[in-house]
PDB file of C-alpha atoms in Angstrom:
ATOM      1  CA  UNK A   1      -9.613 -20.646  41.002  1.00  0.00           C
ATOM      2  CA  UNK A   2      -9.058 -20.697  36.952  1.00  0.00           C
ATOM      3  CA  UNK A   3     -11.206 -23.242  36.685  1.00  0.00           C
ATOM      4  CA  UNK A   4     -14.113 -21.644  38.908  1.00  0.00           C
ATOM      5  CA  UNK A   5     -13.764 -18.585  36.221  1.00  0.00           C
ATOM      6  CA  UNK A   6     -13.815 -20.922  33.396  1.00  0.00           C
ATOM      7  CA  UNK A   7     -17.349 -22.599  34.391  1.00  0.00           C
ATOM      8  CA  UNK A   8     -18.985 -19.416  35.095  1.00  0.00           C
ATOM      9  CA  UNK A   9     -17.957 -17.884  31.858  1.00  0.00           C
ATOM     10  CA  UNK A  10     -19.306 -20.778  30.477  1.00  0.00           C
ATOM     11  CA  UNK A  11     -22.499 -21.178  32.129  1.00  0.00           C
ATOM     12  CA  UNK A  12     -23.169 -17.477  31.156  1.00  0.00           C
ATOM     13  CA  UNK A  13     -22.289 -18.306  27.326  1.00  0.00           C
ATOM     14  CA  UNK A  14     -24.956 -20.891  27.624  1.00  0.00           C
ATOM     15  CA  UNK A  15     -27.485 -19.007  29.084  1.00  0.00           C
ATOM     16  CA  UNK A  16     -26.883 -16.485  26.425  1.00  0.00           C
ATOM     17  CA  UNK A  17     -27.233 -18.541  23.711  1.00  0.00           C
ATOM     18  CA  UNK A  18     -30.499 -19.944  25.320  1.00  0.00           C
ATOM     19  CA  UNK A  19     -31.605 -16.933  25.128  1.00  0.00           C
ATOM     20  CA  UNK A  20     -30.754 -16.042  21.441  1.00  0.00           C
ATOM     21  CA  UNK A  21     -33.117 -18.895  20.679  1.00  0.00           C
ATOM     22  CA  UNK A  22     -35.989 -17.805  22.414  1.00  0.00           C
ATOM     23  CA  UNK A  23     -35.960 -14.480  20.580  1.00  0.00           C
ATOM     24  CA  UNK A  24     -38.161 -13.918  17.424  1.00  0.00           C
ATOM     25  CA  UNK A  25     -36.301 -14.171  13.735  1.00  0.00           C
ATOM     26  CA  UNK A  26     -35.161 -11.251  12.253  1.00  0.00           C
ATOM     27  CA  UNK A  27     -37.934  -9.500  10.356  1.00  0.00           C
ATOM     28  CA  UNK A  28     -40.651 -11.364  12.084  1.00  0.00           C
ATOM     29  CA  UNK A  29     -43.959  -9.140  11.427  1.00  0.00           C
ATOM     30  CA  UNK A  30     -45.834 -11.574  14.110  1.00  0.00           C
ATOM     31  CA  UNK A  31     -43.257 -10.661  16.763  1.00  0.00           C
ATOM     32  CA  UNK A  32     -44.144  -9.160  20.019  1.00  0.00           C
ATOM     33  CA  UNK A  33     -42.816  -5.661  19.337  1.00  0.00           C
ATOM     34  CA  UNK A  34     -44.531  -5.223  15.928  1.00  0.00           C
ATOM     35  CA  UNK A  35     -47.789  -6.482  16.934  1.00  0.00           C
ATOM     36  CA  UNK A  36     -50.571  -3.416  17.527  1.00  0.00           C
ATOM     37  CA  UNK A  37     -52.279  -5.292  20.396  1.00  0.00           C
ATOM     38  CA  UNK A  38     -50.102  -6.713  23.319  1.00  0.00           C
ATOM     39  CA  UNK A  39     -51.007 -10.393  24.466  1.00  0.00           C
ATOM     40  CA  UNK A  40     -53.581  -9.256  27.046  1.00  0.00           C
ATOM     41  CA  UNK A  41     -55.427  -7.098  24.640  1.00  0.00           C
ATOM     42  CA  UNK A  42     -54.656  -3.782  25.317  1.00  0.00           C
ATOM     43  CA  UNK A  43     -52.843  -1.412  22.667  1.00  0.00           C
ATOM     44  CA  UNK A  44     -49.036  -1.650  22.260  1.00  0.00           C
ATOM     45  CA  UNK A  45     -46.654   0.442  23.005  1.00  0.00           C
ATOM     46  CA  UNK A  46     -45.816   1.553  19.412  1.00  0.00           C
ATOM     47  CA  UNK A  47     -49.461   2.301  18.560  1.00  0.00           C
ATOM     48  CA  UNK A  48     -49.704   4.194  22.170  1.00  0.00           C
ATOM     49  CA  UNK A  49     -46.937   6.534  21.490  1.00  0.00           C
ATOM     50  CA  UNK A  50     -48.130   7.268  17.982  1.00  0.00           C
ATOM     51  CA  UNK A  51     -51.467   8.141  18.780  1.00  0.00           C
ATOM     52  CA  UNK A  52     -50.312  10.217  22.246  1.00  0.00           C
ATOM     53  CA  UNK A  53     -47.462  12.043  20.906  1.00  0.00           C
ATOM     54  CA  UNK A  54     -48.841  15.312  19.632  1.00  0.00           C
ATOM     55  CA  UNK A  55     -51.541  15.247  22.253  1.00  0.00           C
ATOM     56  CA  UNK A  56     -49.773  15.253  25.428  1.00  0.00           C
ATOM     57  CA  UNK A  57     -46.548  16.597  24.359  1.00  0.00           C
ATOM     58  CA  UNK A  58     -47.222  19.296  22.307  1.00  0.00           C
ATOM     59  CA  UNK A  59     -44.652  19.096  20.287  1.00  0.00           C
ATOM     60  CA  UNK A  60     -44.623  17.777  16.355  1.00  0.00           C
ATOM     61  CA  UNK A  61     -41.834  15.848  16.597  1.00  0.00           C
ATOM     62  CA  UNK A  62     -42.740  12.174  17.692  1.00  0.00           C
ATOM     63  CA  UNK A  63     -38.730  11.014  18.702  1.00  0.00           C
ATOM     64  CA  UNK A  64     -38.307  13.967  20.336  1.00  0.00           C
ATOM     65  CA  UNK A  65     -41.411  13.298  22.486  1.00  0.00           C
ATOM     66  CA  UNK A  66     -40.829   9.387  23.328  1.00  0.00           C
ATOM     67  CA  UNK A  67     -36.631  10.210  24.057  1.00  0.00           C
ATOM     68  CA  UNK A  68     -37.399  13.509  26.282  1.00  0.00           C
ATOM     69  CA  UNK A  69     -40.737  13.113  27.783  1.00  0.00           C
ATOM     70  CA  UNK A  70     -41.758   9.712  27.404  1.00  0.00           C
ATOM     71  CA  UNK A  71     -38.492   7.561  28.205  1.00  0.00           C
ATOM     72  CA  UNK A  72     -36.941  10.788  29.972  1.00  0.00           C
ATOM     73  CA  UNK A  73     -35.854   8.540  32.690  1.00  0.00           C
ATOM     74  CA  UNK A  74     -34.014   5.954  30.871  1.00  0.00           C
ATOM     75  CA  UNK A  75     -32.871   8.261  28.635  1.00  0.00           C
ATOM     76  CA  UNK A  76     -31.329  10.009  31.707  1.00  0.00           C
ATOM     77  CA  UNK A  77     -29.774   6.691  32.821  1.00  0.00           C
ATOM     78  CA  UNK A  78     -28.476   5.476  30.419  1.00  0.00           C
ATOM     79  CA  UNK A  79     -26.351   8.959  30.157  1.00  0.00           C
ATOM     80  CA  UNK A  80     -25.194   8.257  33.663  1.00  0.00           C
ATOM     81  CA  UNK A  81     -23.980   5.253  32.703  1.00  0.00           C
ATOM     82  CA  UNK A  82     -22.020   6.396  29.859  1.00  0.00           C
ATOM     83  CA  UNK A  83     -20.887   9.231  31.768  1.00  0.00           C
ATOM     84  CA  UNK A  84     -19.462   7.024  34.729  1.00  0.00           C
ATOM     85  CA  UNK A  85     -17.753   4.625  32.347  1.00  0.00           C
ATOM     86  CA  UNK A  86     -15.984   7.900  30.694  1.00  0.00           C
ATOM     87  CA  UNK A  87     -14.621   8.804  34.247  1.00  0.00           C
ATOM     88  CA  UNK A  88     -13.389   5.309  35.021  1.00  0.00           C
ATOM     89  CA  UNK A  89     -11.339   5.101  31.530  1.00  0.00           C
ATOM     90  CA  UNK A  90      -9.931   8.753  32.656  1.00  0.00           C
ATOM     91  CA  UNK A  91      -9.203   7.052  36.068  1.00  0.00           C
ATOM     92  CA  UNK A  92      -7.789   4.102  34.663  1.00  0.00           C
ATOM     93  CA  UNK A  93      -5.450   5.738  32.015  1.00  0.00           C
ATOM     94  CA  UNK A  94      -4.564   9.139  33.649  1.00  0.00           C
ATOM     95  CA  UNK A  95      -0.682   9.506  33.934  1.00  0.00           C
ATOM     96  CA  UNK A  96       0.738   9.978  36.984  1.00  0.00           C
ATOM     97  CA  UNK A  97       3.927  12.076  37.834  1.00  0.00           C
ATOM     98  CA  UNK A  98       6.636  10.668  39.764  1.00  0.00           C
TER      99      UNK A  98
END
């Protein structure tokens, strides 16, 4: 049963690191996320929000605009997420009286 653990922690560490490889160096001003034209031609997502902040949002302030109306969503899950791990360390560690 060990051993079963053992080779799937393992497997995952090597897809992992796989992984880490494929991603582009640190810095890289040719990577995908810093380039103002996806692959298929249309405008990225950096130059998007930049040029549609002010205009849809109304509202100067571009992070506000991407956190709150643009990525509401995530922004909303990822809260939940953080949220339901603080209630399962209070479960975890609560006392409880004899």
């Amino acid at each position: 049963m060990r051993a079963g653990y053992l080779l799937v922690a393992a497997a995952l560490a090597g897809l992992l690191l796989y992984a880490v490889n494929l991603l582009p160096a640190r810095g890289d001003v040719t990577a995908p996320a810093h380039r103002e034209q996806s692959l298929a031609g249309t405008p990225g997502a950096g130059d998007f929000y930049i040029r549609n902040a002010l205009p849809q949002a109304a509202t100067p302030n571009m992070v506000t605009v991407i956190l709150a109306d643009y990525r509401g969503f995530d922004t909303l899950g990822e809260t939940f997420v953080v949220f339901t791990g603080g209630i399962a360390c209070w479960l975890l560690l609560r006392r409880r009286r004899p």
